[in-house]
Coordinates of N, CA and C in Angstrom, one line a residue:
Chain B
X1 N -27.4 22.1 -59.1 CA -28.4 21.1 -58.8 C -27.7 19.8 -58.4
X2 N -27.7 19.6 -57.0 CA -27.1 18.4 -56.5 C -28.0 17.2 -56.6
X3 N -27.6 16.3 -57.5 CA -28.5 15.1 -57.7 C -28.2 14.0 -56.6
X4 N -27.0 14.0 -56.1 CA -26.7 13.1 -55.0 C -26.2 13.9 -53.8
X5 N -26.9 13.7 -52.7 CA -26.7 14.5 -51.5 C -26.2 13.7 -50.3
X6 N -25.2 14.1 -49.7 CA -24.7 13.6 -48.4 C -24.8 14.7 -47.5
X7 N -25.8 14.7 -46.6 CA -26.1 15.9 -45.8 C -25.2 16.0 -44.6
X8 N -24.5 14.9 -44.2 CA -23.7 15.0 -43.0 C -22.2 15.1 -43.5
X9 N -21.6 16.3 -43.3 CA -20.2 16.4 -43.7 C -19.2 15.6 -42.9
X10 N -19.7 15.3 -41.7 CA -18.8 14.5 -40.8 C -19.5 13.6 -39.9
X11 N -18.9 12.6 -39.4 CA -19.5 11.6 -38.5 C -18.3 11.0 -37.6
X12 N -18.6 11.0 -36.3 CA -17.6 10.4 -35.4 C -18.2 9.3 -34.6
X13 N -17.5 8.1 -34.6 CA -18.1 7.0 -33.8 C -16.9 6.3 -33.0
X14 N -17.3 5.5 -32.1 CA -16.3 4.8 -31.3 C -16.0 3.5 -31.9
X15 N -14.8 3.1 -31.8 CA -14.3 1.8 -32.3 C -15.2 0.7 -31.8
X16 N -15.6 -0.2 -32.7 CA -16.5 -1.3 -32.3 C -18.0 -1.1 -32.5
X17 N -18.3 0.2 -32.6 CA -19.8 0.6 -32.8 C -20.1 0.6 -34.3
X18 N -21.4 0.8 -34.5 CA -21.8 0.9 -35.9 C -21.7 2.3 -36.5
X19 N -21.2 2.4 -37.7 CA -21.2 3.7 -38.4 C -22.3 3.6 -39.5
X20 N -23.1 4.6 -39.6 CA -24.2 4.7 -40.6 C -24.0 6.0 -41.4
X21 N -23.7 5.8 -42.7 CA -23.5 7.0 -43.5 C -24.7 7.0 -44.5
X22 N -25.3 8.2 -44.7 CA -26.5 8.3 -45.4 C -26.3 9.1 -46.7
X23 N -27.2 8.8 -47.7 CA -27.1 9.4 -49.0 C -28.5 9.5 -49.6
X24 N -28.8 10.6 -50.2 CA -30.1 10.8 -50.8 C -29.9 11.2 -52.3
X25 N -30.8 10.8 -53.1 CA -30.7 11.2 -54.5 C -32.0 11.7 -55.1
X26 N -31.9 12.5 -56.1 CA -33.1 13.1 -56.6 C -33.5 12.6 -58.0
X27 N -32.6 12.0 -58.7 CA -32.9 11.6 -60.1 C -33.3 10.1 -60.1
X28 N -34.6 9.9 -60.4 CA -35.2 8.6 -60.4 C -34.6 7.7 -61.5
X29 N -33.9 8.3 -62.4 CA -33.3 7.5 -63.5 C -32.0 6.7 -63.0
X30 N -31.5 7.1 -61.9 CA -30.3 6.4 -61.3 C -30.7 4.9 -61.0
X31 N -29.9 4.0 -61.5 CA -30.2 2.6 -61.2 C -29.1 1.8 -60.7
X32 N -28.0 2.4 -60.3 CA -26.9 1.7 -59.7 C -26.1 2.7 -58.9
X33 N -25.8 2.2 -57.7 CA -25.2 3.1 -56.7 C -23.9 2.5 -56.1
X34 N -23.0 3.3 -55.8 CA -21.7 2.9 -55.3 C -21.2 3.7 -54.2
X35 N -20.4 3.1 -53.3 CA -19.7 3.8 -52.3 C -18.2 3.7 -52.5
X36 N -17.6 4.9 -52.4 CA -16.1 4.9 -52.5 C -15.6 5.5 -51.2
X37 N -14.4 5.0 -50.9 CA -13.7 5.5 -49.7 C -12.4 6.2 -50.1
X38 N -12.1 7.4 -49.5 CA -10.9 8.1 -49.9 C -10.1 8.5 -48.7
X39 N -8.8 8.1 -48.7 CA -7.9 8.5 -47.7 C -7.2 9.7 -48.2
X40 N -6.6 10.6 -47.3 CA -5.9 11.8 -47.7 C -4.7 11.4 -48.7
X41 N -4.5 12.2 -49.7 CA -3.4 12.0 -50.7 C -3.6 10.7 -51.5
X42 N -4.7 10.1 -51.5 CA -5.0 8.9 -52.3 C -6.2 9.2 -53.1
X43 N -6.4 8.4 -54.2 CA -7.6 8.5 -55.0 C -8.7 7.7 -54.3
X44 N -10.0 7.9 -54.6 CA -11.1 7.1 -54.1 C -10.9 5.6 -54.5
X45 N -11.3 4.8 -53.6 CA -11.3 3.3 -53.9 C -12.7 2.8 -53.7
X46 N -13.1 1.9 -54.6 CA -14.4 1.3 -54.6 C -14.6 0.4 -53.3
X47 N -15.7 0.6 -52.7 CA -16.0 -0.1 -51.5 C -17.1 -1.2 -51.7
X48 N -18.3 -0.7 -52.1 CA -19.4 -1.6 -52.3 C -20.5 -1.0 -53.2
X49 N -21.3 -1.8 -53.8 CA -22.3 -1.2 -54.7 C -23.6 -1.9 -54.6
X50 N -24.7 -1.3 -55.2 CA -26.0 -2.0 -55.1 C -26.7 -1.6 -56.4
X51 N -27.4 -2.6 -56.9 CA -28.3 -2.3 -58.1 C -29.7 -1.9 -57.6
X52 N -30.4 -1.2 -58.4 CA -31.7 -0.7 -58.0 C -32.7 -1.8 -57.9
X53 N -32.4 -3.0 -58.4 CA -33.3 -4.1 -58.2 C -33.2 -4.8 -56.9
X54 N -32.2 -4.4 -56.1 CA -32.0 -5.0 -54.8 C -32.3 -3.9 -53.7
X55 N -32.4 -4.4 -52.5 CA -32.6 -3.4 -51.4 C -31.5 -3.5 -50.4
X56 N -30.6 -4.5 -50.5 CA -29.5 -4.7 -49.6 C -28.4 -5.5 -50.3
X57 N -27.2 -5.1 -49.9 CA -26.0 -5.8 -50.4 C -24.9 -5.8 -49.3
X58 N -24.4 -7.0 -49.0 CA -23.4 -7.1 -47.9 C -22.0 -7.5 -48.4
X59 N -21.0 -7.0 -47.8 CA -19.6 -7.4 -48.1 C -18.8 -7.3 -46.8
X60 N -18.8 -8.4 -46.1 CA -18.0 -8.4 -44.8 C -18.6 -7.4 -43.8
X61 N -17.9 -6.5 -43.3 CA -18.4 -5.5 -42.3 C -19.2 -4.4 -43.0
X62 N -19.3 -4.4 -44.3 CA -20.0 -3.3 -45.0 C -21.3 -3.8 -45.6
X63 N -22.4 -3.0 -45.3 CA -23.7 -3.3 -45.9 C -24.3 -2.0 -46.4
X64 N -24.8 -2.1 -47.6 CA -25.5 -1.0 -48.2 C -27.0 -1.3 -48.3
X65 N -27.8 -0.4 -47.9 CA -29.3 -0.5 -48.0 C -29.8 0.5 -49.0
X66 N -30.8 0.1 -49.8 CA -31.4 1.0 -50.7 C -32.9 1.1 -50.5
X67 N -33.4 2.3 -50.4 CA -34.9 2.5 -50.3 C -35.3 3.3 -51.5
X68 N -35.7 2.7 -52.5 CA -36.0 3.4 -53.8 C -37.1 4.4 -53.6
X69 N -38.2 4.0 -52.9 CA -39.3 4.9 -52.8 C -38.9 6.2 -52.1
X70 N -38.0 6.1 -51.2 CA -37.5 7.3 -50.5 C -36.3 7.9 -51.2
X71 N -35.8 7.3 -52.2 CA -34.6 7.7 -52.9 C -33.5 7.9 -51.9
X72 N -33.2 6.9 -51.1 CA -32.3 7.0 -50.0 C -31.5 5.7 -49.9
X73 N -30.2 5.9 -49.7 CA -29.4 4.7 -49.4 C -28.5 5.0 -48.2
X74 N -28.0 3.9 -47.6 CA -27.2 4.1 -46.4 C -26.1 3.0 -46.4
X75 N -25.0 3.4 -45.9 CA -23.9 2.4 -45.7 C -23.7 2.2 -44.2
X76 N -23.7 0.9 -43.9 CA -23.5 0.5 -42.5 C -22.1 -0.2 -42.4
X77 N -21.4 0.2 -41.4 CA -20.1 -0.4 -41.1 C -20.1 -1.0 -39.7
X78 N -20.0 -2.3 -39.6 CA -20.1 -3.0 -38.3 C -19.1 -4.1 -38.2
X79 N -18.2 -4.2 -37.2 CA -17.9 -3.0 -36.3 C -17.0 -2.0 -36.9
X80 N -17.1 -0.8 -36.5 CA -16.2 0.2 -37.0 C -14.8 0.1 -36.5
X81 N -13.8 0.3 -37.3 CA -12.4 0.2 -36.9 C -11.7 1.6 -37.2
X82 N -10.6 1.9 -36.5 CA -9.9 3.1 -36.7 C -9.4 3.3 -38.1
X83 N -9.1 2.2 -38.8 CA -8.7 2.2 -40.2 C -9.8 2.6 -41.2
X84 N -11.0 2.6 -40.7 CA -12.1 3.0 -41.5 C -12.2 4.5 -41.6
X85 N -11.4 5.2 -40.8 CA -11.5 6.7 -40.8 C -11.0 7.2 -42.2
X86 N -11.9 7.9 -42.9 CA -11.7 8.3 -44.3 C -12.9 9.2 -44.7
X87 N -12.9 9.7 -45.9 CA -14.0 10.3 -46.5 C -14.8 9.3 -47.4
X88 N -16.1 9.2 -47.2 CA -16.9 8.2 -47.9 C -17.8 9.0 -48.9
X89 N -17.7 8.6 -50.2 CA -18.5 9.2 -51.2 C -19.5 8.3 -51.7
X90 N -20.7 8.8 -51.8 CA -21.8 8.0 -52.4 C -21.8 8.5 -53.9
X91 N -22.1 7.5 -54.8 CA -22.1 7.9 -56.2 C -23.2 7.1 -56.9
X92 N -23.7 7.6 -58.0 CA -24.8 7.0 -58.7 C -24.6 7.0 -60.2
X93 N -25.2 6.0 -60.9 CA -25.1 5.9 -62.3 C -26.5 5.8 -62.9
X94 N -26.7 6.5 -64.1 CA -28.0 6.4 -64.7 C -27.9 5.5 -65.9
X95 N -28.9 4.6 -65.9 CA -29.1 3.8 -67.2 C -28.2 2.7 -67.5
X96 N -27.4 2.2 -66.5 CA -26.5 1.1 -66.8 C -26.2 0.3 -65.5
X97 N -25.9 -0.9 -65.7 CA -25.6 -1.7 -64.5 C -24.1 -1.8 -64.2
X98 N -23.3 -1.1 -65.1 CA -21.9 -1.2 -64.9 C -21.4 -0.1 -63.9
X99 N -20.1 0.0 -63.8 CA -19.5 1.0 -63.0 C -18.5 1.8 -63.7
X100 N -18.4 1.7 -65.0 CA -17.4 2.4 -65.7 C -18.0 3.6 -66.5
X101 N -19.3 3.8 -66.3 CA -19.9 5.0 -66.9 C -19.8 6.2 -66.0
X102 N -20.4 7.3 -66.4 CA -20.3 8.6 -65.7 C -20.9 8.4 -64.3
X103 N -20.1 8.7 -63.3 CA -20.6 8.6 -61.9 C -20.9 10.1 -61.5
X104 N -22.0 10.2 -60.7 CA -22.4 11.4 -60.1 C -22.2 11.2 -58.6
X105 N -21.3 12.0 -58.1 CA -20.9 11.9 -56.7 C -21.6 12.9 -55.7
X106 N -21.7 12.4 -54.5 CA -22.1 13.4 -53.4 C -20.9 14.1 -52.9
X107 N -21.0 15.0 -52.0 CA -19.9 15.8 -51.5 C -19.0 15.0 -50.5
X108 N -19.5 13.9 -50.0 CA -18.7 13.1 -49.1 C -19.0 13.3 -47.6
X109 N -18.8 12.3 -46.8 CA -18.9 12.4 -45.4 C -17.6 11.9 -44.8
X110 N -17.0 12.7 -43.9 CA -15.7 12.3 -43.3 C -16.1 11.5 -42.0
X111 N -15.7 10.3 -42.0 CA -15.9 9.4 -40.9 C -14.6 9.3 -40.0
X112 N -14.8 9.5 -38.8 CA -13.7 9.4 -37.8 C -14.1 8.3 -36.8
X113 N -13.2 7.3 -36.7 CA -13.5 6.2 -35.8 C -12.5 6.3 -34.7
X114 N -12.9 6.6 -33.5 CA -12.0 6.8 -32.3 C -11.7 5.6 -31.6
X115 N -10.4 5.3 -31.3 CA -10.1 4.1 -30.6 C -10.7 4.1 -29.2
Chain K
X1 N 1.5 -5.2 -60.0 CA 0.6 -4.6 -61.0 C 0.4 -3.1 -60.7
X2 N 0.9 -2.2 -61.5 CA 0.8 -0.8 -61.2 C -0.7 -0.4 -61.4
X3 N -1.1 0.4 -60.5 CA -2.5 0.9 -60.6 C -2.5 2.1 -61.5
X4 N -3.4 3.0 -61.3 CA -3.5 4.2 -62.1 C -2.5 5.2 -61.6
X5 N -1.7 5.7 -62.6 CA -0.6 6.7 -62.2 C -0.9 8.0 -62.9
X6 N -0.7 9.1 -62.1 CA -0.9 10.4 -62.6 C 0.3 11.3 -62.4
X7 N 0.5 12.2 -63.3 CA 1.6 13.1 -63.1 C 1.3 14.5 -63.7
X8 N 1.8 15.5 -63.1 CA 2.5 15.6 -61.9 C 1.6 15.4 -60.7
X9 N 2.1 15.3 -59.5 CA 1.2 15.2 -58.3 C 0.7 16.6 -57.9
X10 N 1.6 17.6 -58.1 CA 1.2 19.0 -57.7 C 1.6 19.9 -58.9
X11 N 0.9 21.0 -59.0 CA 1.2 21.9 -60.1 C 0.7 23.3 -59.7
X12 N 1.5 24.3 -59.9 CA 1.0 25.7 -59.7 C 1.1 26.5 -61.0
X13 N 0.0 27.1 -61.4 CA 0.0 27.9 -62.6 C -0.6 29.3 -62.3
X14 N -0.5 30.2 -63.2 CA -1.2 31.5 -63.1 C -2.3 31.6 -64.1
X15 N -3.2 32.5 -63.8 CA -4.4 32.7 -64.6 C -4.0 32.9 -66.1
X16 N -4.7 32.3 -67.0 CA -4.5 32.5 -68.4 C -3.5 31.5 -69.0
X17 N -2.8 30.8 -68.2 CA -1.9 29.8 -68.7 C -2.6 28.5 -69.1
X18 N -1.9 27.6 -69.7 CA -2.4 26.3 -70.1 C -1.7 25.2 -69.3
X19 N -2.4 24.1 -69.1 CA -1.8 23.0 -68.3 C -2.2 21.7 -69.0
X20 N -1.2 20.7 -68.8 CA -1.5 19.4 -69.3 C -1.2 18.4 -68.2
X21 N -2.2 17.6 -67.9 CA -2.1 16.5 -66.9 C -2.1 15.2 -67.6
X22 N -1.3 14.2 -67.0 CA -1.2 12.9 -67.6 C -1.6 11.8 -66.7
X23 N -2.0 10.7 -67.4 CA -2.6 9.6 -66.7 C -2.3 8.3 -67.4
X24 N -1.8 7.3 -66.7 CA -1.6 6.0 -67.2 C -2.6 5.0 -66.5
X25 N -3.4 4.4 -67.3 CA -4.4 3.5 -66.7 C -3.8 2.3 -66.0
X26 N -4.6 1.6 -65.2 CA -4.3 0.3 -64.7 C -4.1 -0.7 -65.8
X27 N -3.1 -1.5 -65.6 CA -2.8 -2.5 -66.7 C -4.0 -3.3 -67.1
X28 N -4.3 -3.4 -68.4 CA -5.4 -4.1 -68.9 C -6.7 -3.3 -69.1
X29 N -6.7 -2.1 -68.6 CA -7.8 -1.2 -68.8 C -7.7 -0.4 -70.0
X30 N -8.9 -0.1 -70.6 CA -8.9 0.5 -71.9 C -9.6 1.9 -71.9
X31 N -10.2 2.2 -70.8 CA -11.1 3.4 -70.7 C -10.6 4.3 -69.6
X32 N -10.5 5.6 -69.9 CA -10.0 6.6 -69.0 C -11.0 7.7 -68.8
X33 N -11.3 8.0 -67.6 CA -12.2 9.1 -67.2 C -11.5 10.1 -66.4
X34 N -11.9 11.3 -66.5 CA -11.3 12.4 -65.8 C -12.4 13.1 -64.9
X35 N -12.0 13.4 -63.7 CA -12.9 14.0 -62.7 C -12.2 15.2 -62.1
X36 N -13.0 16.2 -61.8 CA -12.5 17.4 -61.1 C -13.1 17.4 -59.7
X37 N -12.2 17.5 -58.6 CA -12.7 17.6 -57.3 C -12.3 18.9 -56.6
X38 N -13.2 19.8 -56.6 CA -13.0 21.1 -55.9 C -13.0 20.9 -54.4
X39 N -12.4 21.8 -53.7 CA -12.3 21.7 -52.2 C -13.7 21.6 -51.6
X40 N -13.9 20.6 -50.8 CA -15.2 20.4 -50.1 C -16.3 19.8 -51.0
X41 N -16.0 19.4 -52.2 CA -17.0 18.9 -53.1 C -16.6 17.4 -53.5
X42 N -17.6 16.7 -54.0 CA -17.3 15.4 -54.6 C -16.7 15.5 -56.0
X43 N -16.1 14.5 -56.5 CA -15.6 14.5 -57.8 C -16.7 14.8 -58.9
X44 N -16.4 15.6 -59.9 CA -17.3 15.9 -60.9 C -16.7 15.4 -62.3
X45 N -17.6 14.7 -63.0 CA -17.2 14.1 -64.3 C -16.8 15.1 -65.3
X46 N -15.7 15.0 -65.9 CA -15.3 15.9 -67.0 C -15.5 15.3 -68.3
X47 N -14.8 14.1 -68.6 CA -15.1 13.4 -69.8 C -14.5 12.0 -69.7
X48 N -14.8 11.1 -70.7 CA -14.3 9.8 -70.7 C -13.8 9.5 -72.1
X49 N -12.7 8.8 -72.2 CA -12.1 8.4 -73.4 C -12.0 6.9 -73.6
X50 N -12.4 6.4 -74.8 CA -12.3 5.0 -75.1 C -12.0 4.9 -76.6
X51 N -11.1 4.1 -76.9 CA -10.6 3.9 -78.3 C -10.2 5.2 -78.9
X52 N -9.5 6.0 -78.1 CA -8.9 7.3 -78.5 C -9.9 8.4 -78.9
X53 N -11.2 8.1 -78.5 CA -12.2 9.1 -78.7 C -12.9 9.5 -77.5
X54 N -13.4 10.7 -77.4 CA -14.2 11.2 -76.3 C -15.6 10.5 -76.4
X55 N -15.9 9.8 -75.3 CA -17.1 9.0 -75.4 C -18.3 9.6 -74.7
X56 N -18.0 10.3 -73.6 CA -19.0 11.1 -72.9 C -18.3 12.3 -72.3
X57 N -19.2 13.3 -72.1 CA -18.6 14.6 -71.6 C -19.6 15.1 -70.5
X58 N -19.0 15.7 -69.5 CA -19.8 16.3 -68.5 C -20.0 17.8 -68.8
X59 N -20.5 18.5 -67.8 CA -20.8 20.0 -68.0 C -19.6 20.8 -67.8
X60 N -18.6 20.7 -68.7 CA -17.4 21.5 -68.6 C -17.2 22.2 -69.9
X61 N -16.6 23.5 -69.8 CA -16.4 24.2 -71.1 C -15.4 23.6 -72.0
X62 N -15.3 24.2 -73.2 CA -14.4 23.6 -74.2 C -12.9 23.9 -73.9
X63 N -12.7 24.7 -72.8 CA -11.3 25.0 -72.4 C -10.7 23.6 -71.9
X64 N -11.6 22.7 -71.5 CA -11.1 21.4 -71.1 C -11.2 20.5 -72.3
X65 N -10.0 19.9 -72.6 CA -10.0 19.0 -73.7 C -9.1 17.8 -73.3
X66 N -9.1 16.7 -74.0 CA -8.4 15.6 -73.7 C -7.9 14.8 -74.9
X67 N -7.2 13.8 -74.6 CA -6.6 12.9 -75.6 C -6.4 11.6 -75.0
X68 N -6.6 10.5 -75.8 CA -6.1 9.2 -75.4 C -5.2 8.6 -76.5
X69 N -4.1 8.0 -76.0 CA -3.1 7.5 -76.9 C -3.4 6.0 -77.2
X70 N -2.7 5.5 -78.2 CA -2.9 4.0 -78.5 C -2.6 3.1 -77.4
X71 N -1.7 3.5 -76.5 CA -1.4 2.7 -75.3 C -2.4 2.9 -74.2
X72 N -3.5 3.6 -74.4 CA -4.6 3.9 -73.5 C -4.3 5.0 -72.5
X73 N -3.1 5.5 -72.5 CA -2.8 6.6 -71.6 C -3.5 7.8 -72.0
X74 N -3.6 8.8 -71.2 CA -4.5 9.9 -71.5 C -3.9 11.2 -71.0
X75 N -4.3 12.3 -71.6 CA -3.9 13.7 -71.1 C -5.2 14.5 -71.0
X76 N -5.2 15.4 -70.0 CA -6.2 16.4 -69.8 C -5.5 17.7 -70.0
X77 N -6.1 18.5 -70.9 CA -5.6 19.9 -71.2 C -6.6 20.9 -70.7
X78 N -6.1 21.9 -70.1 CA -7.0 23.0 -69.7 C -6.3 24.3 -70.2
X79 N -7.1 25.1 -71.0 CA -6.6 26.3 -71.5 C -7.1 27.5 -70.8
X80 N -6.4 28.7 -70.9 CA -6.9 29.9 -70.3 C -7.4 29.7 -68.9
X81 N -6.5 29.2 -68.0 CA -6.8 28.8 -66.7 C -7.5 30.0 -65.9
X82 N -8.5 29.6 -65.1 CA -9.2 30.5 -64.2 C -8.9 30.1 -62.8
X83 N -9.0 31.1 -61.8 CA -8.8 30.7 -60.4 C -9.7 29.5 -60.0
X84 N -10.9 29.5 -60.6 CA -11.9 28.4 -60.2 C -11.5 27.0 -60.7
X85 N -10.4 27.0 -61.5 CA -10.0 25.7 -62.0 C -9.1 25.0 -61.0
X86 N -8.8 25.7 -59.9 CA -8.0 25.1 -58.8 C -8.7 24.0 -58.2
X87 N -8.2 22.8 -58.2 CA -8.9 21.6 -57.8 C -7.9 20.4 -57.8
X88 N -8.4 19.3 -57.3 CA -7.7 18.0 -57.5 C -8.3 17.3 -58.7
X89 N -7.5 17.0 -59.7 CA -7.9 16.3 -60.9 C -7.6 14.8 -60.8
X90 N -8.7 14.1 -60.9 CA -8.6 12.6 -60.7 C -8.8 11.9 -62.0
X91 N -7.9 10.9 -62.3 CA -8.0 10.1 -63.5 C -8.5 8.7 -63.0
X92 N -9.4 8.1 -63.7 CA -9.9 6.8 -63.3 C -9.9 5.9 -64.6
X93 N -9.6 4.6 -64.4 CA -9.6 3.7 -65.5 C -10.5 2.6 -65.2
X94 N -10.9 1.9 -66.3 CA -11.8 0.8 -66.2 C -11.7 0.0 -67.5
X95 N -12.4 -1.2 -67.5 CA -12.5 -2.0 -68.7 C -14.0 -1.9 -69.1
X96 N -14.2 -1.0 -70.1 CA -15.6 -0.6 -70.3 C -16.6 -1.7 -70.5
X97 N -16.2 -2.7 -71.3 CA -17.2 -3.8 -71.7 C -17.5 -4.7 -70.6
X98 N -16.7 -4.7 -69.5 CA -17.0 -5.5 -68.4 C -17.7 -4.7 -67.3
X99 N -17.9 -3.4 -67.5 CA -18.5 -2.6 -66.5 C -17.7 -2.6 -65.3
X100 N -16.4 -2.5 -65.4 CA -15.5 -2.5 -64.3 C -15.7 -1.3 -63.4
X101 N -15.6 -1.5 -62.1 CA -15.7 -0.3 -61.2 C -14.5 0.5 -61.5
X102 N -14.6 1.8 -61.3 CA -13.5 2.7 -61.6 C -12.4 2.5 -60.6
X103 N -11.2 2.6 -61.2 CA -10.0 2.6 -60.3 C -9.4 4.0 -60.5
X104 N -9.2 4.7 -59.4 CA -8.7 6.0 -59.4 C -7.3 6.1 -59.1
X105 N -6.6 7.1 -59.7 CA -5.3 7.5 -59.4 C -5.3 8.5 -58.2
X106 N -4.2 8.9 -57.7 CA -4.1 9.7 -56.5 C -4.4 11.2 -56.8
X107 N -4.4 11.5 -58.1 CA -4.7 12.9 -58.5 C -3.6 13.8 -58.7
X108 N -3.9 14.9 -59.4 CA -3.0 16.0 -59.6 C -3.6 17.2 -58.9
X109 N -3.0 17.8 -57.9 CA -3.5 19.0 -57.3 C -3.0 20.2 -58.1
X110 N -4.0 20.9 -58.7 CA -3.7 22.1 -59.5 C -4.1 23.3 -58.7
X111 N -3.1 24.2 -58.6 CA -3.4 25.5 -57.9 C -3.2 26.6 -59.0
X112 N -4.2 27.5 -59.2 CA -4.1 28.6 -60.1 C -4.1 29.9 -59.3
X113 N -3.0 30.6 -59.5 CA -2.8 31.9 -58.8 C -3.1 33.1 -59.6

């Protein structure tokens, strides 16, 4: 039972354009969402998060949008850079505002940004 | 400031054997979580240790056990290895009371033959 779904295994975009990575969830008890980025041979690194009381959070080139009614979130990267090429994981937490509790991850989307 | 360190980086075992993986948390962190990432999957939560006790556990059998030491480092033990245990095992640390985002190590790649 996949509670966090990333339905696109891969995405390819041109440098300078927008990258949009999507994530859907099924558990309405999730109240905090995070995006992690993973390079080969490295562990995931935290990128950006959003609480369920918000619908948008920005950090530089990265913006996360949350649509609670649709149980959908998306990560926008503008402009995309070749260094953004990595696997992006969407993750969710139930019942806490923190990030140190049990995370439920999606399968990830491999983003390739072409020069 | 050293981040989360895991050892070994790679390991090959045969079915039925036992394995121990080690993790040192980021300096200042007191909570360690372990995740299993199978090929093509996202990381799956195994368990979390705080104050040397298992605080939360995911849907993993009792063959998976752990320990946290007074210096906050941690071990993951897997007994009676199965082929399906082949995966990347990730350790993550945090400061639980501040709700710190997880900091992950690079993982141990376990292959069970």
